[in-house]
Short mmCIF file of C-alpha atoms in Angstrom, two decimals:
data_model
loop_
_atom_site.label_atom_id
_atom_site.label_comp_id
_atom_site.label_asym_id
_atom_site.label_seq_id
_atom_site.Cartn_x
_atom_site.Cartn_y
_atom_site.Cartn_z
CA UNK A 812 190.94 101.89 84.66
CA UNK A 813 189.10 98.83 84.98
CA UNK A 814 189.06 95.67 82.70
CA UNK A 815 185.46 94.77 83.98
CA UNK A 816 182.50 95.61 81.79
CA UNK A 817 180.34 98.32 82.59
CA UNK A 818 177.16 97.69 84.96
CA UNK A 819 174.26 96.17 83.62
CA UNK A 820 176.19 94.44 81.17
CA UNK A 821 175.03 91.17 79.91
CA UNK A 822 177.70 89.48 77.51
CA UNK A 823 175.77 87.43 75.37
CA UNK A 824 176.61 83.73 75.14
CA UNK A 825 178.47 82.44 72.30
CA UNK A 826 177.08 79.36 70.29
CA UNK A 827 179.69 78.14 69.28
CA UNK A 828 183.95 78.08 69.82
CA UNK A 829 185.67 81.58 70.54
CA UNK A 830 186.54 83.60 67.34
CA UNK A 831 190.58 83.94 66.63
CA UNK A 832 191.04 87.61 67.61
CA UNK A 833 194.31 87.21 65.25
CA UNK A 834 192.13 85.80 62.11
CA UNK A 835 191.38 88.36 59.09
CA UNK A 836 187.83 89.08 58.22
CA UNK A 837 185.97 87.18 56.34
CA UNK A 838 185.74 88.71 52.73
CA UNK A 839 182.51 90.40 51.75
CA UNK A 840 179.27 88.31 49.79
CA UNK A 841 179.37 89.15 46.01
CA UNK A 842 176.53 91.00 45.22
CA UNK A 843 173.44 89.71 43.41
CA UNK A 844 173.06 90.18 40.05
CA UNK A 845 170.26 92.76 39.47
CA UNK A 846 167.46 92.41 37.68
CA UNK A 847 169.52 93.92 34.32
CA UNK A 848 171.95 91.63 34.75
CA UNK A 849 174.75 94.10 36.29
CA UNK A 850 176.08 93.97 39.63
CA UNK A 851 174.51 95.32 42.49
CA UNK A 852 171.18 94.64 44.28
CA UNK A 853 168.24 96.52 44.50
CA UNK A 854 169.03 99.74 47.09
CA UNK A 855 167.05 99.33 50.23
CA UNK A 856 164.03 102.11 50.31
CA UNK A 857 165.12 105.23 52.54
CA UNK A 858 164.78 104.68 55.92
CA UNK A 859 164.16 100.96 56.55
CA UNK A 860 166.22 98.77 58.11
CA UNK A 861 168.68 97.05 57.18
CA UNK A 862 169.57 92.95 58.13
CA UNK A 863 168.29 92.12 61.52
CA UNK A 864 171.25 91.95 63.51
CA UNK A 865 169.96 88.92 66.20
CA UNK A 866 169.40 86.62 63.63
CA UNK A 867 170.61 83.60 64.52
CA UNK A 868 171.63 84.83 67.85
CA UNK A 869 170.39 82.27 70.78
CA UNK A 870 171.54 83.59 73.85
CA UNK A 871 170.26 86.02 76.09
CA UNK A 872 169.20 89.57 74.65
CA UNK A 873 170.07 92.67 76.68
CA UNK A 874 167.86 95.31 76.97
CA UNK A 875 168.40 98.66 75.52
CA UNK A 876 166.77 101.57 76.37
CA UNK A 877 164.21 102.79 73.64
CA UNK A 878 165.88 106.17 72.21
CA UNK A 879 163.52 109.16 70.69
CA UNK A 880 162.43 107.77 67.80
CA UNK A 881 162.37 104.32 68.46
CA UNK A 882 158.85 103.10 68.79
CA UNK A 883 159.13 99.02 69.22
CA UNK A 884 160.88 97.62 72.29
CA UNK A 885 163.71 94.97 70.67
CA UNK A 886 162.96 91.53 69.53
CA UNK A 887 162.09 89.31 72.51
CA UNK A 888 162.41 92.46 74.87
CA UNK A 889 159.43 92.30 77.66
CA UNK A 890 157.71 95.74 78.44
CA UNK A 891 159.67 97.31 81.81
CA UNK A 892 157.44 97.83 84.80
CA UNK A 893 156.02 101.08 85.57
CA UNK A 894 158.39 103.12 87.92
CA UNK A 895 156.75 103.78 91.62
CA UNK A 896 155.12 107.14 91.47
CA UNK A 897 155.45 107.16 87.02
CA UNK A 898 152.38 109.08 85.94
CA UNK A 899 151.24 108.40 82.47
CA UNK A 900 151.98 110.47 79.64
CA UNK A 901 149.56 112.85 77.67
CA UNK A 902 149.73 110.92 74.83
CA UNK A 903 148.66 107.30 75.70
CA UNK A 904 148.07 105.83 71.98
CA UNK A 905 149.39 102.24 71.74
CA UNK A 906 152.99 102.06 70.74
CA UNK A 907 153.92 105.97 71.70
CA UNK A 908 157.09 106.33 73.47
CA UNK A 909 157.54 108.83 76.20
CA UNK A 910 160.54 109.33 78.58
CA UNK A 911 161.80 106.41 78.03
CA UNK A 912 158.71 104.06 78.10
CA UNK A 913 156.78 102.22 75.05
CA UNK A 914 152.70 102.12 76.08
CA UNK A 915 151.89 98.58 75.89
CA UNK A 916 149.30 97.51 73.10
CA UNK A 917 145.60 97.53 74.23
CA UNK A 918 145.99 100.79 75.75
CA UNK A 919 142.76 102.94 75.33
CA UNK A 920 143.30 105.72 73.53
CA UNK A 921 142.55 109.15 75.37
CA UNK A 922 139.13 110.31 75.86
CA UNK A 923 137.98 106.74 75.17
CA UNK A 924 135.00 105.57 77.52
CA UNK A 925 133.92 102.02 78.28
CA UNK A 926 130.28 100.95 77.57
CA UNK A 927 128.38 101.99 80.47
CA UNK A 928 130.12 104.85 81.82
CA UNK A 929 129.32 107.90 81.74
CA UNK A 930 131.73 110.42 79.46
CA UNK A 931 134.19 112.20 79.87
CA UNK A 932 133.27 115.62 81.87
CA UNK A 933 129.84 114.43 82.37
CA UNK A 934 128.70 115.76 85.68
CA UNK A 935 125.34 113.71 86.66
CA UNK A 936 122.20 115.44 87.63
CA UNK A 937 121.64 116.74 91.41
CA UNK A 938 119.71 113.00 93.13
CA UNK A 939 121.59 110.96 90.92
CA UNK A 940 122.96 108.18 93.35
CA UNK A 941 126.59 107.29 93.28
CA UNK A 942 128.11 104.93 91.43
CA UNK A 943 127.59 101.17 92.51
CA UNK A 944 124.21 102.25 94.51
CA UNK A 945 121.17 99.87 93.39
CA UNK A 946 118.34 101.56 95.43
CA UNK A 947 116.31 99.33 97.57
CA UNK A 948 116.11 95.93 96.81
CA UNK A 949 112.76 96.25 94.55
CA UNK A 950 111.25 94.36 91.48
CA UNK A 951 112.88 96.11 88.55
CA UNK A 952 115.35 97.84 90.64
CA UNK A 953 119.15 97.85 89.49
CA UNK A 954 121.06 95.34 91.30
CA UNK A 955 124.11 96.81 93.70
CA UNK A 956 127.37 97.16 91.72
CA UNK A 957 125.87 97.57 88.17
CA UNK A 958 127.00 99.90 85.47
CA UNK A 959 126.86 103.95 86.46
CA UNK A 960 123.71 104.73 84.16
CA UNK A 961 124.87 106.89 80.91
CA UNK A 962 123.25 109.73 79.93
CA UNK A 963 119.52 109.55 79.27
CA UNK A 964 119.26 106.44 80.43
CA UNK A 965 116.59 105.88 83.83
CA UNK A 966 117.79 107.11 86.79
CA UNK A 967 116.10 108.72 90.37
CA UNK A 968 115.85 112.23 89.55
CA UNK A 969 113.67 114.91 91.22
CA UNK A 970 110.40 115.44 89.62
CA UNK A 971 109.19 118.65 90.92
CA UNK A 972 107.42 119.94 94.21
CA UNK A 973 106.05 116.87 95.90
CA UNK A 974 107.06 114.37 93.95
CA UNK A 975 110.26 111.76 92.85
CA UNK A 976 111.03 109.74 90.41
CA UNK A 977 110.09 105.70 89.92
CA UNK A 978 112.54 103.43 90.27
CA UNK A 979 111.06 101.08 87.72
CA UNK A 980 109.33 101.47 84.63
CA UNK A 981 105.05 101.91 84.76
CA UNK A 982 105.81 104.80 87.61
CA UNK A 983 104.90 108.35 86.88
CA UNK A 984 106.56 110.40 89.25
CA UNK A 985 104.01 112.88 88.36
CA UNK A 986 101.38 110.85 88.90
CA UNK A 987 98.67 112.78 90.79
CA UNK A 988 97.13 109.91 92.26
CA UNK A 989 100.04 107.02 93.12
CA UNK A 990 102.34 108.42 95.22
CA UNK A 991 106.30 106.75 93.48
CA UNK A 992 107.73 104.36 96.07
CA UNK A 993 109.96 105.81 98.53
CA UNK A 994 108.86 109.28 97.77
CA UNK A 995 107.78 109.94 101.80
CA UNK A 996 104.88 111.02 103.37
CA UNK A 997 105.36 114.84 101.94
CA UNK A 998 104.56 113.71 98.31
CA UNK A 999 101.75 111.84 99.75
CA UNK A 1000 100.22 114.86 101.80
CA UNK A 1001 100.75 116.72 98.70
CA UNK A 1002 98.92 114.23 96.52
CA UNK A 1003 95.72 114.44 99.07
CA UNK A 1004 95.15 117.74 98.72
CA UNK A 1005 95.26 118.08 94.88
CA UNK A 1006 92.85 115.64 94.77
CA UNK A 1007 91.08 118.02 97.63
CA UNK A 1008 91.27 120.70 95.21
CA UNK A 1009 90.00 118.96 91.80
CA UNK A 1010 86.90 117.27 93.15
CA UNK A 1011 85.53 119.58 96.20
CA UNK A 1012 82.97 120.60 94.03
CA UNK A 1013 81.61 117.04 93.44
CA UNK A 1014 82.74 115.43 96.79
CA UNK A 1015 81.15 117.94 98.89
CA UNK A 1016 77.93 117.65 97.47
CA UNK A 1017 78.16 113.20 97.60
CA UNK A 1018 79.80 113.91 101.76
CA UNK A 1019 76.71 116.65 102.87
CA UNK A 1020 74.20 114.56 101.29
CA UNK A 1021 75.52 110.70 102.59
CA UNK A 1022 77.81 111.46 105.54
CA UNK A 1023 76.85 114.83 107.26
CA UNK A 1024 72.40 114.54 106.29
CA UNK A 1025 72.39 110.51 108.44
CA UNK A 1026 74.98 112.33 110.73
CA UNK A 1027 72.41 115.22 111.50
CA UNK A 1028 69.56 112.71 111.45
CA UNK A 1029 71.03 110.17 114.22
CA UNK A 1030 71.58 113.12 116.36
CA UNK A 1031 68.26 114.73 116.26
CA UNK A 1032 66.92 111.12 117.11
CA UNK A 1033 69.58 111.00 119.91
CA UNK A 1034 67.79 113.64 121.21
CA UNK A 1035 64.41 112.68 120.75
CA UNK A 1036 64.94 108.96 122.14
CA UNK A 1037 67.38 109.92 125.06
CA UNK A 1038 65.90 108.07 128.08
CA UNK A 1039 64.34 110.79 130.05
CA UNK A 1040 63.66 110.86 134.29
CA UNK A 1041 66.70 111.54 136.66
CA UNK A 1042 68.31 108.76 139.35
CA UNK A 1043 66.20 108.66 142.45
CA UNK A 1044 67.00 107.78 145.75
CA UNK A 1045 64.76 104.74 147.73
CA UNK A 1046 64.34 105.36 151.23
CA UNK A 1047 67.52 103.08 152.39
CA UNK A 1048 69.85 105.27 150.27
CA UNK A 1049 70.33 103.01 147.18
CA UNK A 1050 70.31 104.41 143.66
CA UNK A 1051 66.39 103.90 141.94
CA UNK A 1052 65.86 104.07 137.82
CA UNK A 1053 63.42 106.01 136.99
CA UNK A 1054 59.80 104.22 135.93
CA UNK A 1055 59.83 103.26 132.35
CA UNK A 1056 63.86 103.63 132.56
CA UNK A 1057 64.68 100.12 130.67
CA UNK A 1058 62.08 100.00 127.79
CA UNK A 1059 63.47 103.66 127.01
CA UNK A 1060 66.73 102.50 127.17
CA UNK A 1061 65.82 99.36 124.36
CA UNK A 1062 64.04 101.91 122.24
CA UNK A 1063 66.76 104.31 122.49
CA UNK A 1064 69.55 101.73 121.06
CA UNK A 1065 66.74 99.83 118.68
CA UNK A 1066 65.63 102.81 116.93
CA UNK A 1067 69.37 104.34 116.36
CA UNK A 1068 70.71 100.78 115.32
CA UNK A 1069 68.14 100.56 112.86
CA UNK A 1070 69.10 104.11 111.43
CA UNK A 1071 72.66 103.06 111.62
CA UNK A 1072 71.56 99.96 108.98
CA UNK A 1073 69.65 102.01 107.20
CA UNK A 1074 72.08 105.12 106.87
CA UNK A 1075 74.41 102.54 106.37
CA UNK A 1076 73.77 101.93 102.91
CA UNK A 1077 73.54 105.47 102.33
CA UNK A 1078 76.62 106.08 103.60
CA UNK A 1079 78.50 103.01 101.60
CA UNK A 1080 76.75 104.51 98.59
CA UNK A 1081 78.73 107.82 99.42
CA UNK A 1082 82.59 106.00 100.01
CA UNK A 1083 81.87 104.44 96.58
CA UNK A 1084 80.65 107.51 94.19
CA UNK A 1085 83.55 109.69 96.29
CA UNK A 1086 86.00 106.87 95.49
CA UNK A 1087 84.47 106.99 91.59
CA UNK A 1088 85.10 110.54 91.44
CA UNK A 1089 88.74 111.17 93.16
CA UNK A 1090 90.44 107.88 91.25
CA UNK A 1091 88.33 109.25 87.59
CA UNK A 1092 89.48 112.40 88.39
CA UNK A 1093 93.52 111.73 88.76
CA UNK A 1094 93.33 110.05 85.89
CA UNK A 1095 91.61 112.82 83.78
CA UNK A 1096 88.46 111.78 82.87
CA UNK A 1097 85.22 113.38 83.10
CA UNK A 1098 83.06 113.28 86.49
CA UNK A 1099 79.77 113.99 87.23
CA UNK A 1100 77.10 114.23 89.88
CA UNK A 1101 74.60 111.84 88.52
CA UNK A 1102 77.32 109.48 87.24
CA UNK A 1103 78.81 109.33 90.38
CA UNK A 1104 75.47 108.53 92.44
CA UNK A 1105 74.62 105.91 89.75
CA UNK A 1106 77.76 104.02 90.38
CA UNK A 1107 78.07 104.72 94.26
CA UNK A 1108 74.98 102.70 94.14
CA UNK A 1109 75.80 99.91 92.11
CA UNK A 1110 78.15 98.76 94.71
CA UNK A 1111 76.61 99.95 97.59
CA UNK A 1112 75.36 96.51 99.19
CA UNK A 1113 78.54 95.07 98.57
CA UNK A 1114 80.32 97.18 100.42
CA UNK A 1115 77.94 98.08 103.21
CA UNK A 1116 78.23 93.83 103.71
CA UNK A 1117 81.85 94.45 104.22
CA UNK A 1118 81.10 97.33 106.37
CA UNK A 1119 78.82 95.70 108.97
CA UNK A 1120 81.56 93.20 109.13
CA UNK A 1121 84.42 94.70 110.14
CA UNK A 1122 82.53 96.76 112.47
CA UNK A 1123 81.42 93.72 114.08
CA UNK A 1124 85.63 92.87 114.11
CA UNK A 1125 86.22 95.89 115.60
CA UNK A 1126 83.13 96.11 118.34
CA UNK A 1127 84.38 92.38 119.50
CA UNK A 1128 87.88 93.52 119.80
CA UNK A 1129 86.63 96.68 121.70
CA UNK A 1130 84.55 94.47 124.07
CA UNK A 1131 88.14 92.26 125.20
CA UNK A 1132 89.91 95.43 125.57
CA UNK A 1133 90.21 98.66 124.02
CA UNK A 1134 93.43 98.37 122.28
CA UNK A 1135 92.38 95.24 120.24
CA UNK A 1136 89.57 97.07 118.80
CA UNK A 1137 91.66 100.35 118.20
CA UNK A 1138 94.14 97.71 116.22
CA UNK A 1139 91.60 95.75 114.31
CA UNK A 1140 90.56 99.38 112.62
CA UNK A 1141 93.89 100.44 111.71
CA UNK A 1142 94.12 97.16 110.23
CA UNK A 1143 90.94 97.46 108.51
CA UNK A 1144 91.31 100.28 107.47
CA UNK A 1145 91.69 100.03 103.72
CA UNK A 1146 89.23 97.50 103.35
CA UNK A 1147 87.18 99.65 101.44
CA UNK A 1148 89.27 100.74 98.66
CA UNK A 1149 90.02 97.52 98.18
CA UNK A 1150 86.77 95.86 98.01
CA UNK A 1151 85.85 98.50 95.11
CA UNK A 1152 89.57 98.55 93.00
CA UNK A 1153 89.88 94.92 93.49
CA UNK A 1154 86.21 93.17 94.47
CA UNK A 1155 88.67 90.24 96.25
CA UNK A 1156 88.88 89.73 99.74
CA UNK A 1157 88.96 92.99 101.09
CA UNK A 1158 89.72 92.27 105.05
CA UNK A 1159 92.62 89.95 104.67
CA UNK A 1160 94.18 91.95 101.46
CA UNK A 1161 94.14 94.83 104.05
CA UNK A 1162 95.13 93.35 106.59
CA UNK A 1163 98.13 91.93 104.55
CA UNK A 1164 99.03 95.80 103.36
CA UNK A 1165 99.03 96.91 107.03
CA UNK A 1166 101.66 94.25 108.12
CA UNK A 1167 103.63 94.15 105.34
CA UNK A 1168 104.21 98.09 105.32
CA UNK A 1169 103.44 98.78 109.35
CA UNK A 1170 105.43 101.59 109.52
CA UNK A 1171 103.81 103.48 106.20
CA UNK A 1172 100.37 102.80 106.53
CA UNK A 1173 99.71 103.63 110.34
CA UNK A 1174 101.56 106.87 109.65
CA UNK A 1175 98.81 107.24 106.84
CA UNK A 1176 95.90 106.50 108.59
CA UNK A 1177 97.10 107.46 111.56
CA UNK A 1178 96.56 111.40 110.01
CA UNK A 1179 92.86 110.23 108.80
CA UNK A 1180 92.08 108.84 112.49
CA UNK A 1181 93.28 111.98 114.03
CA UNK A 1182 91.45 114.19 111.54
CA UNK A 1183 88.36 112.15 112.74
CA UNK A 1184 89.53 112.58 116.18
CA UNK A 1185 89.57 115.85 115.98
CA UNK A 1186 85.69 116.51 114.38
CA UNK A 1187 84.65 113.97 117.09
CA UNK A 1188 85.90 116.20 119.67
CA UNK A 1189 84.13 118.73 118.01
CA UNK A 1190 81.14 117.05 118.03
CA UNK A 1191 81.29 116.59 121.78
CA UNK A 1192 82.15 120.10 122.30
CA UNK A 1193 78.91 121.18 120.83
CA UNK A 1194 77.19 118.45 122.68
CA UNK A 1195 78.52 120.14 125.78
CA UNK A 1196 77.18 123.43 124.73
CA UNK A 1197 74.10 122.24 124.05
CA UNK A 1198 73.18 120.70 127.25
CA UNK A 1199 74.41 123.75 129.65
CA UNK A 1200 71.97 125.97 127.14
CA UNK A 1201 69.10 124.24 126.81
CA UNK A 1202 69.46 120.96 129.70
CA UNK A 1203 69.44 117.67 128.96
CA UNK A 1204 65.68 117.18 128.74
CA UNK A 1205 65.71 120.03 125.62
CA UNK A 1206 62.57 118.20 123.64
CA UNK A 1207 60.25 119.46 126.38
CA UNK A 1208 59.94 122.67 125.28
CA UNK A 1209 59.77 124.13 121.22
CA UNK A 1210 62.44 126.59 121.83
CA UNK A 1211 64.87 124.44 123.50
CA UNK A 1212 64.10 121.83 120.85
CA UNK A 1213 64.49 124.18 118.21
CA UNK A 1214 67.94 125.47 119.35
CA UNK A 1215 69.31 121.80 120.69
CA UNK A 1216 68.25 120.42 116.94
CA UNK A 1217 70.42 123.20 114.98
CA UNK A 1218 73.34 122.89 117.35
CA UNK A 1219 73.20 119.01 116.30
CA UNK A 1220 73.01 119.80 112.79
CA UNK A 1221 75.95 121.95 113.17
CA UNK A 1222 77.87 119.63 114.90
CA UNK A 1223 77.53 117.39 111.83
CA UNK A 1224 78.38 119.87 109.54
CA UNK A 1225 81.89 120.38 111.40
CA UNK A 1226 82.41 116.78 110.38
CA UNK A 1227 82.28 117.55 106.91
CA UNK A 1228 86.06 118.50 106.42
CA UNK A 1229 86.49 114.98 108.60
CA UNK A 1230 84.98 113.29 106.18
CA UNK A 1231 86.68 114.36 103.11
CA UNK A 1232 89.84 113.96 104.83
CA UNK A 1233 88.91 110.63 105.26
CA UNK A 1234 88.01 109.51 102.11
CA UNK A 1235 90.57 110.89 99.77
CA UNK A 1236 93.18 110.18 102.29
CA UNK A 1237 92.48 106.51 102.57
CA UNK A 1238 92.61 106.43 98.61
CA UNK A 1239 95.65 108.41 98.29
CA UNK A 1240 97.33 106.01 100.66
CA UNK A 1241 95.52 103.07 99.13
CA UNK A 1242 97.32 103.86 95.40
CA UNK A 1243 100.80 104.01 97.19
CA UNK A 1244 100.53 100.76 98.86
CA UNK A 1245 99.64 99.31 95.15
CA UNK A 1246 102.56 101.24 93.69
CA UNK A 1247 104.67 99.51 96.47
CA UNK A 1248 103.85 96.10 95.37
CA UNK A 1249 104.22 96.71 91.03
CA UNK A 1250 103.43 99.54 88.33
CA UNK A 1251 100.18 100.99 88.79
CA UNK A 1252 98.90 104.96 87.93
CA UNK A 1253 95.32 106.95 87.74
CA UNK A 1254 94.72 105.21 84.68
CA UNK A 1255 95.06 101.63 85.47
CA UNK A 1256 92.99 102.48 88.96
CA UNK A 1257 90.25 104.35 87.20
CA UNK A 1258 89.48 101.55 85.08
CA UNK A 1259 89.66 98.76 87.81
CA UNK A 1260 86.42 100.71 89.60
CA UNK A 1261 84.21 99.72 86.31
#
């Protein structure tokens, strides 16, 4: 057998000179005298303990072991490590001993949740982004790496067919004007034909009467004012005009620029009272013919001045090249909401939207352009028609006249779904490029008109 002490040992340090192994004890303390007088202290309660056994003692205290029972490490004892691999217990209250280990104070206890956290078992709702995701960097938008949102609080969550939640207060994601931020171009589709659906029976009326009636009218004076005669030939081969060929030609272009200023007016009144009705509309309030007209009017000169100017942008863009002009109308192309929501520089405003969203709003009005597109080649389909049938001199005769008129007025009347395209779509896309820059609904737009 060994004289050394067991492993782990630590013999504590003595303060002062060895003890005589040889010497007797030291006889016991007389006891107090109790509070009668006798002998004998007052008996410790049951269970305490008794005199701290380290007082006095100044060296080095080994570490025991906590034993069942024992729920305080020793005096001066530091907390052991957590073994590689050690799970923690069940029972993680401060001061609980398990296996062998003491949980250090500050422990939460279980089922505890910090502030800002979700509880426990809470599973969140299908959309929900994950934890530390801030959404695009937006005004009002949470910031990456802040707190997982707790139930009920305001979080991206699907809002039914066609549309998504705001990621900022003052969005409706059932807004059935503003299309929410981010919500794509399906919502937005969506949004332009509800609005289709709510007002056809006013905005048809405002589009046959202020679109399709100067459309119908330009084209039966197209007709009547097409220079007539045929190319001759001279007698050395070259091409000859036809006598009276160039003050035809001037009357031609004179009399349909004049109906172009005149129907242009008309036609301004129309984008306004269609405007009036599809923005009144979304936001619930009532609509009406004669209303409409009345306020389509009110700001008609205003915005047929806007008009004739960015049509003179885009005819001196057209005149350099064709791809300039093409660009200055996509550009353009919300002046006219603008001008009537706002009544503040409507050309530069739009042209601000289109650059600062490129991608968004040419996918927007690229769909009105090809809707328009698409009635235009229409339009020249009939055209078509109509000269094989009745020639290309069709006033001459009444019949030919009579059939080459009412194939013009048709071809206006295919425009008419163009045209409605056209103007809810632009205001549609209009309300989403204000919800892109702050809070805005039907409410807030209906009132800016006046």
């Amino acid at each position: 057998m060994s004289d050394l002490p067991p492993s782990g040992f630590t013999e504590p340090a003595a303060s002062g000179p060895p003890a005589d192994p040889t010497a007797p004890p030291p006889p016991a303390a007389e006891p107090a005298p109790g509070p009668s007088g006798t002998t004998g202290g007052a008996t410790p309660a049951s269970g305490a303990s008794g005199a701290d056994p380290w007082a006095g003692h100044t060296g080095p205290v080994p570490i025991v072991p906590a034993e069942p029972g024992y729920d305080t490490p020793q005096p001066g004892a530091p907390f052991p490590a957590t073994p590689p691999g050690w799970t923690a217990p069940d029972d993680t209250s401060p001061g609980h001993t398990s296996q062998g280990w003491t949980v250090p104070p500050g422990t939460p206890p279980p089922g505890w949740n910090a502030p800002g956290t979700p509880p426990h078992g809470w599973n969140a709702p299908p959309g929900t982004p994950p934890p530390g995701w801030g959404g695009p960097a937006y005004p009002g938008y949470p910031m990456p790496g802040a707190a997982y949102p707790v139930p009920g609080a305001a979080y991206p969550v699907p809002a039914g067919p066609g549309a998504y939640a705001g990621w900022f207060p003052g969005i409706d994601p059932q807004d059935p004007l503003v299309n929410p931020p981010h919500a794509g171009i399906g919502p937005w589709f969506a949004r332009c034909t509800a609005a289709l659906r709510r007002g056809w029976r006013q905005l048809l009326p405002i589009v046959l009467l202020t679109q399709v009636v100067p459309a119908a009218v330009i084209g039966v004076l197209t007709l009547v004012f097409s220079p007539e005669g045929e190319m001759a030939t001279a007698p050395d081969g070259a091409p000859v005009l036809p006598a009276g060929f160039w003050g035809q030609m001037f009357a031609f272009y004179g009399v349909l620029l004049s109906a172009g200023l005149v129907f242009g007016l008309l036609q301004a009144a129309g984008w306004a009272a269609g405007t009036w009705v599809v923005a009144r509309q979304a936001a619930g309030e009532p609509t009406g013919l004669g209303a409409a007209f009345r306020y389509g009017l009110r700001r008609a000169l205003g915005l047929w001045g806007w008009t004739l100017l960015v049509s003179l942008l885009v005819m001196i863009g057209s005149c350099f090249c064709l791809l300039p002009g093409l660009y200055a109308a996509f550009a353009l192309a919300l002046f006219g909401p603008v001008y009537l929501f706002e009544r503040r520089e409507p050309i530069g405003r739009a042209w601000r939207m289109f650059h600062s969203r490129f991608g968004m709003v040419l996918g927007r009005v690229a769909l009105v352009m090809a809707v328009l597109l698409a009635a235009t080649v229409l339009d020249a389909v009939v055209g078509g028609i109509s000269g094989a049938v009745f020639g290309v001199e069709p006033m001459k005769a009444v019949g030919t006249a009579i059939g080459a008129v009412a194939l013009a007025v048709f071809g206006a009347l295919l425009a008419a779904p163009a045209y409605l395209a056209q103007q809810v779509g632009l205001v549609v896309t209009y309300a989403e490029q204000r919800a892109q820059e702050g809070p805005v609904n039907a409410a807030r737009l209906a009132a800016e008109l006046g």
